[in-house]
Amino acid sequence: MRIIPLLLILFILTSCKKEAIIKPVTIPNLNSDTNTFSFEKPVGFPNPFYNFSNNPLTQKGFELGRFLFYDPILSLDSSVSCNTCHAQQHGFSDHNVPLSKGIFGFSSTRNAPALINLAWSTSFMWDGGVNHIEVQPLVPLTSEHELGETMANLVEKLNKNVFYKKKFKEAFGVETITDQKLLHALAQFTSMLISSNAKYDQVMAGKTNFTPQEQQGYELFKIKCANCHTEPLFTDYSYRNSGLESKFKDIGREKVTQDPADRGKFKVPTLRNIEFTYPYMHDGRLFNLEQVLAFKSNGIQDSPTLDISLKNGLNLSKDEQKAIIVFLKTLSDNTFISNPKYAEPVNQQ
Amino acid sequence: MKKILVAASMFMSLVYQVSYGQTYMKIHRNNGSTLEIPVNTIDSVTYSTISSNLVNSKGNISIDLSHKFGMMNEQTLAIGKPVVHPMKGDTMTFSKFKYFISNVKFKNADGMYWTEGESYHLVDLAKPESLNLSFKDLPAGTYTQMEYTIGVDSARNVSGAQTGALSTTNDMYWSWKSGYIMLKAEGTYKDNNADKMFAFHLGGFSGANNIVTKRTMVFEGATALTVTKDQTSTVGVEVNPGLLWHSAPSVKEVNMIHMPGAAAKLMALGDSGMGFFANPMYSFQVKSVK
């Protein structure tokens, strides 16, 4: 009796007509909201890195993420929310303090970066220690200087909250809130923080023109800055030592890779909305763009890991510095920092 | 022709996806598990084997882990019970001992694989129920080996938020440097009669720091494993975490590891692959099959 294997194969073959090799079926992610809510890639942007493959984007999921982002329930003593350190009017960076304060007024060790176009980012934090947007919130949630929670405690707390029980059920169809769904909801919000409507974008789309000084700044920018702050996202998502210091108080990326070749390297930050995200640098040491440009022009400190493109300094005259600052302000996107879709939701609790 | 229909309807209810690779025919079942049948053995699989063993005749396997210490498993390891390392002489009392076993597959005498779906188990010495790995609905027959991984494969370390055994509520995740803690051992040791703390968090899933290890447990002779219809076959396995310190320094010299790197690797894999994660014979020993 050696029929069945044949029967089996026959069955397989007959059910799939002539294809000898039957490929695994991919089941499409059936999304309950079939409304128009979707991730829209701005014209001219590359494909995003985060593609929601395990976390189908829905209006309800995004709204839930927004509630959570603004809710101090996520912190140990209900005093701090994500928004405490990531404020919309500052491009979702801190409220103009070098080191943001978490629970009990503890200081975080670095400056809270702007949260802009994160779906394109391949790794997170100034040192790139976090490898995925969904797991990024674990750092602030469980850091004793920030929200100070444990994930087990947080999930238990949310499961006792009638409002969130209902919201998670609506968004994900679950009776019990898990850490995974909490992280999925936050990722739906943070990955949708898209800024692509600055004057720069209008100029690129041919809808308006730069002033002569903006144009001069743009030309200089392309030569002096764009190898790191690459258009259109104004970062190449690499880690570089930009010469802030030569004796490192914070070793940056080396902390993560344990490789001395990474000493003093930090993520190249986006420059979109840079006008609103002061103070600047990983430790918030520079308070305005004039200081940043003065530093980039002639304050660069040499060290073995200093980026090769900065070895001879950038040597910008005062006028050139001014022109670059004027250009940088064309990256300000008022529709982003005032978009009601991203604003603190009206509390329905 | 009738037989085809019978076979077809039988498989329709069972088979969720069928793919036909070069060497294995894969059958994905509704319950998440997968059967992989080597194509070159298909000739020898008979109608009755398929109908009764794959479809109707299913049993379970339970892997019962008991934790030991010492050179020859002579000490029992339990939370709060002092044990002595046979080579280093250190007296250690564990308050926490947790590790991941994942990607479990059983191979039968015909070379067919049964693969568990979503196969991640967190073994936690403080939770008796976690010391029992149970596998349900395997086709009846003789199984020659179990293939498994100590740790969490690299894919799950880079794919965002997970659930089940991989939930971050289990406290086995490094947030500041994304990745799973594959093994966590915490407790106290005696240093000149003073009690001091130790905390070893071992992980690393890529490049030179990778400690994720694929292993095989063999069932043969006195521990041959047969799965019988509607029965659970129980495999008794002795696990010896003492091997973590066979190559690694005394806990008096190194009492803390908190990130992937050379120290974690030496502890997990040991000199020439003789550490807890990799030791082919002594870290996981099949003792009995019932």
XYZ file of C-alpha atoms in Angstrom:
639
model
C 0.000 0.000 0.000
C 1.922 2.961 -1.170
C -1.032 4.770 -2.615
C -1.695 7.541 -0.187
C 1.362 9.628 -0.787
C 0.380 9.548 -4.383
C -3.159 10.403 -3.470
C -1.920 13.216 -1.344
C 0.231 14.612 -4.063
C -2.564 14.128 -6.531
C -4.851 16.006 -4.227
C -2.384 18.779 -3.895
C -1.819 18.907 -7.601
C -5.464 18.751 -8.580
C -6.439 21.400 -6.109
C -3.881 23.756 -7.517
C -4.119 22.992 -11.176
C -0.792 22.766 -12.927
C 1.543 24.259 -10.366
C 4.039 21.652 -9.308
C 5.373 23.750 -6.468
C 2.756 25.003 -4.124
C 3.737 28.138 -2.336
C 2.516 28.844 1.196
C -0.633 30.906 1.182
C -0.260 34.355 2.637
C -3.282 35.400 4.571
C -3.945 39.118 4.102
C -4.250 41.172 7.255
C -7.941 41.767 7.364
C -8.384 45.117 8.925
C -11.681 45.740 10.661
C -11.685 49.457 9.939
C -11.962 49.724 6.233
C -12.210 53.492 6.451
C -9.679 55.742 4.816
C -7.288 55.918 7.763
C -3.901 54.972 6.422
C -0.209 55.721 6.438
C 0.528 58.102 3.613
C 4.082 58.276 2.386
C 4.878 61.897 1.528
C 5.909 62.526 -2.064
C 9.683 62.260 -2.430
C 10.173 60.301 0.801
C 11.712 56.829 0.623
C 9.720 53.799 1.772
C 9.316 53.746 5.541
C 11.210 51.164 7.561
C 8.230 50.407 9.800
C 5.485 48.808 7.764
C 2.895 47.855 10.416
C 3.182 44.229 9.288
C 2.446 42.810 12.731
C 0.439 45.793 13.879
C -2.238 46.743 11.332
C -2.870 50.477 11.503
C -6.406 51.538 12.363
C -8.021 54.797 13.386
C -8.952 53.270 16.764
C -5.436 51.949 17.335
C -3.955 55.353 16.553
C -6.456 57.157 18.801
C -5.702 54.741 21.632
C -1.992 55.387 21.164
C -2.690 59.092 21.365
C -4.625 58.701 24.631
C -1.792 56.678 26.114
C 0.862 59.136 24.948
C -0.807 61.939 26.875
C -1.851 59.918 29.940
C 0.231 59.995 33.157
C -1.377 56.645 34.069
C 1.714 55.208 32.393
C 3.955 56.484 35.190
C 4.476 55.024 38.662
C 2.956 57.969 40.511
C 0.634 59.218 37.755
C 2.668 62.415 37.413
C 4.448 62.062 34.084
C 3.333 61.170 30.550
C 5.249 60.846 27.288
C 4.090 64.363 26.520
C 5.925 65.695 29.602
C 9.177 65.313 27.678
C 7.844 65.210 24.119
C 5.662 68.277 23.534
C 3.912 68.856 20.233
C 4.654 72.593 20.083
C 8.362 71.707 20.295
C 8.223 69.083 17.555
C 7.627 66.469 20.264
C 10.917 67.271 21.948
C 11.282 68.483 25.533
C 9.920 71.760 26.858
C 13.144 73.625 26.195
C 15.149 72.089 29.025
C 18.493 70.358 28.457
C 17.615 67.265 30.514
C 13.958 66.443 30.924
C 12.497 65.590 34.307
C 10.719 62.299 35.009
C 8.935 61.057 38.141
C 9.975 62.592 41.492
C 11.783 65.279 39.475
C 14.576 62.863 38.520
C 16.572 64.076 35.553
C 16.989 61.879 32.502
C 20.580 61.641 31.342
C 20.020 62.951 27.830
C 17.993 65.551 25.977
C 14.625 64.298 24.751
C 14.826 64.243 20.942
C 12.079 65.393 18.605
C 9.692 62.623 17.503
C 9.402 63.252 13.774
C 9.147 60.796 10.882
C 10.068 57.891 13.148
C 8.624 55.308 10.736
C 11.764 55.828 8.627
C 14.154 55.314 11.507
C 15.968 51.991 11.647
C 17.021 52.329 15.292
C 16.180 54.601 18.185
C 17.703 56.708 20.955
C 20.824 58.855 20.730
C 22.947 55.696 20.868
C 20.700 53.473 18.726
C 20.260 50.949 21.529
C 16.638 50.283 20.598
C 16.112 48.262 17.425
C 12.376 48.654 16.766
C 9.784 51.397 17.199
C 7.413 49.051 19.057
C 9.868 48.301 21.850
C 11.144 51.883 22.219
C 8.575 52.869 24.905
C 9.981 50.154 27.189
C 12.873 52.495 27.945
C 10.884 55.471 29.250
C 8.191 53.251 30.794
C 10.599 51.244 32.919
C 13.420 53.726 33.456
C 13.462 54.911 37.064
C 14.344 58.431 35.867
C 11.370 58.622 33.538
C 8.054 56.828 34.128
C 9.459 54.355 36.664
C 6.995 51.517 36.041
C 7.367 47.764 35.571
C 5.589 46.264 32.588
C 3.757 43.704 34.745
C 2.458 46.435 37.054
C 1.484 48.683 34.181
C -0.478 45.969 32.399
C -2.252 45.113 35.648
C -3.087 48.787 36.213
C -4.495 49.199 32.694
C -6.567 46.035 33.009
C -8.293 47.535 36.052
C -9.138 50.699 34.120
C -12.623 50.576 32.605
C -11.861 53.255 30.021
C -8.771 51.475 28.663
C -10.409 48.033 28.803
C -13.017 49.419 26.430
C -10.496 51.261 24.223
C -8.229 48.225 23.793
C -11.211 46.054 22.982
C -12.373 48.507 20.327
C -8.892 48.861 18.848
C -7.605 45.300 18.984
C -10.613 43.119 19.849
C -8.966 41.879 23.032
C -10.578 41.276 26.418
C -7.266 41.443 28.258
C -4.737 44.207 27.729
C -1.236 42.869 27.114
C 2.096 44.664 26.965
C 2.202 43.810 23.261
C -1.051 45.647 22.538
C 0.050 48.612 24.663
C 3.266 48.835 22.645
C 1.384 48.366 19.379
C -0.958 51.245 20.214
C 1.903 53.581 21.111
C 3.720 52.629 17.886
C 0.609 53.455 15.844
C 0.720 56.968 17.285
C 4.467 57.619 17.207
C 4.982 56.206 13.709
C 2.243 58.485 12.366
C 3.987 61.676 13.536
C 4.826 62.726 10.005
C 6.156 66.158 9.122
C 6.388 66.886 5.406
C 4.754 70.246 4.925
C 7.464 72.812 5.604
C 8.343 75.652 3.244
C 11.230 73.442 2.085
C 8.702 70.828 0.907
C 6.634 73.490 -0.871
C 9.746 74.674 -2.672
C 10.690 71.119 -3.656
C 7.151 70.610 -4.961
C 7.573 73.747 -7.074
C 4.796 75.605 -5.270
C 6.926 78.444 -3.974
C 10.504 79.703 -4.015
C 13.319 80.203 -1.523
C 14.394 83.780 -0.844
C 17.943 84.483 -2.114
C 19.345 84.079 1.404
C 17.455 80.775 1.957
C 18.763 79.605 -1.396
C 22.330 80.545 -0.403
C 21.845 78.638 2.855
C 20.463 75.626 1.004
C 23.432 75.532 -1.370
C 25.870 75.677 1.573
C 23.814 73.063 3.440
C 24.099 70.621 0.536
C 27.880 70.942 0.603
C 28.573 71.153 4.334
C 25.787 69.311 6.116
C 23.835 66.993 3.831
C 26.317 64.123 3.962
C 24.928 63.504 7.467
C 21.666 65.469 7.568
C 20.512 63.959 4.283
C 17.382 65.148 2.479
C 14.457 64.679 2.555
C 14.469 63.328 6.140
C 17.481 65.457 7.097
C 19.238 62.501 8.670
C 20.903 59.433 7.215
C 20.137 57.551 10.473
C 23.820 56.866 11.025
C 25.830 57.329 14.231
C 28.679 59.809 14.114
C 31.036 61.709 16.309
C 30.333 65.301 15.318
C 33.114 66.739 17.487
C 31.146 68.003 20.462
C 33.928 66.971 22.836
C 37.209 65.094 22.944
C 36.950 63.676 26.474
C 33.587 62.001 26.495
C 31.231 62.378 29.429
C 28.798 60.166 27.511
C 30.420 57.517 25.290
C 27.266 57.306 23.137
C 27.063 54.391 20.772
C 30.002 52.603 22.398
C 27.712 51.897 25.349
C 25.616 49.724 23.040
C 28.239 48.143 20.786
C 31.109 48.037 23.331
C 33.320 48.983 20.394
C 35.835 51.797 21.120
C 35.531 52.800 17.439
C 32.017 54.002 18.342
C 33.157 56.270 21.171
C 31.304 59.573 21.253
C 29.067 58.674 18.307
C 25.435 59.774 18.422
C 22.492 59.450 16.100
C 22.407 62.121 13.399
C 19.180 63.922 14.372
C 16.622 65.106 11.862
C 16.653 68.864 11.334
C 12.967 69.117 10.481
C 11.299 71.615 12.842
C 14.732 72.395 14.276
C 13.554 75.946 15.073
C 11.185 74.494 17.728
C 13.291 71.753 19.287
C 15.935 73.733 21.213
C 18.055 73.175 23.237
C 20.257 71.118 20.937
C 22.551 68.069 20.990
C 22.254 64.844 22.998
C 22.816 66.697 26.265
C 20.986 69.888 25.332
C 24.161 71.946 25.732
C 23.465 74.484 22.957
C 20.536 76.834 23.346
C 20.057 78.340 19.922
C 20.924 77.813 16.281
C 23.529 80.598 16.382
C 25.454 78.567 18.969
C 25.040 75.393 16.898
C 26.380 77.054 13.760
C 29.246 78.696 15.646
C 30.150 75.254 17.009
C 29.849 73.510 13.623
C 31.957 76.274 12.005
C 34.881 76.449 14.385
C 34.180 74.607 17.642
C 34.709 71.034 16.489
C 36.926 69.021 18.868
C 39.279 66.456 17.396
C 39.423 62.887 18.680
C 40.217 59.485 17.126
C 36.567 58.789 16.279
C 35.737 62.251 14.884
C 33.889 61.943 11.578
C 36.281 62.196 8.655
C 34.190 64.912 6.965
C 34.744 67.198 9.974
C 38.519 66.732 10.395
C 39.250 70.138 8.884
C 36.241 71.915 10.382
C 33.430 73.398 8.304
C 34.825 76.961 8.202
C 31.697 78.990 7.649
C 31.781 82.779 7.655
C 29.302 84.686 9.833
C 27.178 85.423 6.754
C 27.226 81.825 5.680
C 26.176 80.724 9.167
C 23.309 83.205 9.019
C 22.203 81.954 5.617
C 22.191 78.340 6.836
C 20.061 79.303 9.836
C 17.610 81.064 7.554
C 17.476 77.924 5.420
C 17.003 75.690 8.499
C 13.920 77.718 9.377
C 12.349 76.660 6.071
C 12.154 73.202 7.710
C 9.582 74.489 10.198
C 6.245 72.807 9.638
C 3.468 74.671 11.407
C 0.870 72.204 10.243
C 2.815 69.539 12.154
C 3.192 71.332 15.464
C -0.415 72.490 15.423
C -2.026 69.411 13.859
C -5.112 68.646 15.990
C -4.726 64.947 15.080
C -1.622 64.834 17.275
C -2.825 67.120 20.065
C -3.766 66.110 23.582
C -7.150 64.382 23.325
C -10.109 65.713 25.232
C -10.253 63.520 28.301
C -13.180 61.153 28.096
C -12.352 59.173 31.226
C -11.326 7.673 -6.711
C -13.307 7.284 -3.540
C -10.094 7.081 -1.597
C -8.935 10.371 -2.984
C -12.092 12.005 -1.774
C -11.743 10.481 1.654
C -8.166 11.635 1.870
C -9.060 15.045 0.559
C -11.871 15.666 2.980
C -9.770 14.402 5.832
C -6.984 16.767 4.996
C -9.258 19.658 4.296
C -10.334 19.702 7.901
C -6.817 19.300 9.143
C -4.592 20.961 6.657
C -4.470 24.699 6.690
C -1.684 25.242 4.241
C 0.337 22.778 2.291
C 3.635 23.673 0.774
C 5.861 21.370 -1.162
C 9.535 22.105 -0.695
C 12.457 20.335 -2.237
C 13.094 17.824 0.480
C 10.165 18.103 2.843
C 6.458 18.247 2.357
C 5.118 20.670 4.950
C 1.652 20.405 6.369
C 0.552 23.343 8.499
C -2.170 22.335 10.894
C -4.953 24.405 12.333
C -3.504 24.247 15.833
C -0.325 26.015 14.726
C 1.939 22.993 14.595
C 3.605 21.811 11.404
C 4.390 18.382 10.035
C 7.377 18.034 7.744
C 7.552 14.775 5.844
C 10.780 13.991 3.988
C 9.849 13.550 0.363
C 12.134 10.574 -0.139
C 10.267 8.618 2.523
C 6.855 9.301 1.114
C 6.873 6.040 -0.779
C 7.023 4.138 2.435
C 4.263 5.995 4.196
C 1.130 3.942 3.785
C -2.475 4.918 3.695
C -2.988 3.584 7.195
C 0.002 5.438 8.600
C -1.317 8.671 7.239
C -4.942 8.191 8.071
C -4.524 6.714 11.494
C -1.266 8.222 12.682
C -1.362 11.672 11.216
C -5.041 12.259 11.519
C -6.808 10.037 13.968
C -4.166 8.735 16.261
C -2.611 11.502 18.271
C -0.904 11.629 21.649
C 1.070 14.040 23.781
C 4.604 14.467 25.073
C 5.477 16.055 28.371
C 9.071 17.031 29.049
C 9.538 17.219 32.817
C 12.551 19.257 33.823
C 14.233 18.742 37.175
C 17.125 21.022 38.033
C 20.363 19.714 39.510
C 23.796 21.003 40.486
C 27.218 19.459 40.949
C 29.495 17.359 38.796
C 27.126 14.424 38.349
C 23.774 16.065 39.155
C 24.208 14.975 42.769
C 22.641 18.124 44.263
C 19.082 19.304 43.745
C 18.704 22.919 42.652
C 15.730 24.810 44.044
C 14.970 28.431 44.895
C 16.329 29.284 48.343
C 18.340 26.053 48.760
C 22.137 26.442 48.992
C 24.193 24.447 46.487
C 27.953 24.143 46.161
C 29.758 24.434 42.860
C 31.861 21.283 42.456
C 34.846 22.950 40.786
C 34.845 26.466 42.252
C 33.688 25.516 45.741
C 31.287 28.472 45.873
C 28.146 28.151 47.982
C 25.289 29.739 46.073
C 21.612 30.226 46.902
C 19.369 31.096 43.964
C 16.464 33.508 44.349
C 15.715 33.494 40.627
C 16.495 31.094 37.809
C 14.771 31.524 34.451
C 15.639 30.693 30.860
C 14.051 30.227 27.457
C 13.602 27.000 25.521
C 12.266 27.611 22.035
C 11.647 26.280 18.528
C 10.870 22.718 19.576
C 10.648 19.982 16.916
C 10.253 16.240 17.353
C 11.620 13.845 14.726
C 10.063 10.437 14.280
C 11.609 7.182 13.149
C 10.555 7.891 9.523
C 12.404 11.205 9.570
C 9.171 13.166 9.811
C 9.213 16.334 11.912
C 6.478 17.615 14.161
C 7.084 21.306 14.825
C 5.395 23.238 17.588
C 3.703 26.472 16.481
C 4.732 29.682 18.358
C 7.285 27.643 20.287
C 8.598 29.752 23.186
C 8.783 28.430 26.739
C 10.041 30.334 29.746
C 11.322 27.891 32.339
C 11.154 29.503 35.772
C 12.395 27.568 38.783
C 9.981 29.538 40.964
C 6.981 28.366 38.916
C 6.473 24.574 39.118
C 4.035 24.587 36.175
C 6.745 26.017 33.918
C 8.973 22.971 34.543
C 6.610 20.875 32.472
C 6.827 21.482 28.741
C 3.777 19.925 27.185
C 3.320 19.183 23.499
C -0.120 18.186 22.306
C -1.498 16.150 19.404
C 1.587 14.605 17.888
C 0.971 11.774 15.427
C 1.399 8.429 17.190
C 4.702 6.661 16.586
C 8.262 6.416 17.729
C 10.210 9.613 18.138
C 13.984 9.554 18.017
C 14.882 13.099 18.975
C 13.783 16.527 20.060
C 15.443 19.546 18.470
C 15.250 22.781 20.434
C 16.973 26.075 21.091
C 18.227 27.532 24.349
C 17.448 31.216 24.145
C 15.332 33.226 21.729
C 16.122 33.221 17.992
C 17.424 36.445 16.470
C 14.228 37.052 14.459
C 12.145 37.562 17.606
C 14.807 39.865 18.992
C 14.379 42.330 16.149
C 10.650 42.154 15.355
C 9.093 44.463 17.909
C 6.549 43.698 20.618
C 5.902 40.022 21.326
C 3.468 38.163 23.553
C 3.129 34.908 25.526
C 6.407 33.637 26.964
C 8.114 36.529 25.162
C 6.006 39.210 26.868
C 8.103 41.914 28.501
C 6.007 41.450 31.659
C 8.161 38.366 32.266
C 11.085 40.683 32.937
C 13.392 38.945 30.485
C 14.054 41.890 28.163
C 16.708 44.582 27.975
C 14.988 47.802 27.037
C 18.063 50.048 26.605
C 19.731 47.597 24.222
C 16.862 45.748 22.604
C 17.001 42.019 23.086
C 15.941 39.138 25.252
C 17.701 38.093 28.404
C 18.003 34.411 27.520
C 18.896 33.315 31.029
C 18.599 35.064 34.375
C 20.260 33.727 37.529
C 20.136 35.785 40.711
C 20.810 35.064 44.346
C 23.476 35.216 47.027
C 26.831 33.555 47.620
C 29.076 33.171 50.612
C 32.248 35.232 50.664
C 34.116 34.733 53.987
C 30.798 34.059 55.677
C 29.297 37.283 54.349
C 26.288 36.940 52.028
C 26.814 38.799 48.763
C 24.540 39.176 45.774
C 25.021 37.724 42.330
C 23.038 38.601 39.190
C 23.787 37.042 35.831
C 21.694 38.193 32.887
C 22.869 36.381 29.793
C 21.865 37.304 26.272
C 23.154 38.178 22.816
C 21.632 37.089 19.532
C 23.951 38.342 16.835
C 27.527 38.426 15.638
C 30.324 37.615 18.048
C 27.990 37.918 21.036
C 25.503 35.298 19.887
C 24.731 32.706 22.567
C 21.517 31.266 21.123
C 22.217 27.567 20.786
C 20.473 24.816 18.840
C 20.534 21.455 20.531
C 19.251 17.917 20.182
C 17.945 15.531 22.803
C 18.084 11.891 21.718
C 15.598 9.206 22.760
C 17.020 5.720 22.359
C 17.499 2.402 24.163
C 16.090 2.640 27.662
C 14.724 6.085 26.885
C 13.082 5.278 23.556
C 10.033 7.498 23.104
C 6.752 6.239 21.729
C 3.650 8.366 21.416
C 0.459 6.368 21.792
C -3.053 7.443 20.885
C -4.683 9.642 23.541
C -1.811 9.083 25.981
C 0.858 11.401 27.338
C 4.420 10.110 27.281
C 6.527 11.735 29.960
C 10.228 12.350 29.451
C 12.227 13.056 32.594
C 15.109 15.448 31.908
C 17.746 16.564 34.376
C 19.055 20.082 33.818
C 22.349 21.158 35.375
C 22.892 24.949 35.548
C 26.087 24.292 37.504
C 27.736 24.095 34.087
C 27.428 27.877 33.826
C 30.395 28.143 36.195
C 32.503 25.262 34.884
C 34.400 27.576 32.515
C 33.377 30.979 33.866
C 35.263 32.450 36.844
C 34.189 31.871 40.438
C 31.213 33.966 41.512
C 33.634 35.591 43.979
C 35.515 37.059 41.009
C 32.591 37.876 38.721
C 29.206 38.263 40.381
C 27.404 40.330 37.793
C 26.784 40.218 34.045
C 24.281 42.648 32.588
C 24.833 42.695 28.859
C 25.810 40.566 25.902
C 29.546 40.209 25.396
C 32.554 37.998 26.020
C 31.743 37.329 29.691
C 28.180 36.260 28.912
C 29.411 34.102 26.083
C 31.993 32.301 28.197
C 29.366 31.592 30.813
C 26.720 30.363 28.380
C 28.833 28.452 25.902
C 31.884 27.640 28.045
C 35.345 26.741 26.846
C 35.061 24.688 23.655
C 31.275 24.500 23.821
C 31.051 22.756 27.173
C 28.918 25.414 28.920
C 25.281 25.169 29.981
C 23.821 26.343 26.670
C 26.006 24.189 24.475
C 27.203 21.138 26.392
C 26.062 18.207 24.265
C 25.598 15.733 27.122
C 25.510 17.085 30.613
C 23.397 20.224 30.749
C 20.194 18.490 29.594
C 20.151 14.737 30.210
C 17.286 12.425 29.334
C 16.832 10.183 32.388
C 13.554 8.369 31.861
C 10.610 7.931 29.522
C 7.255 6.810 30.864
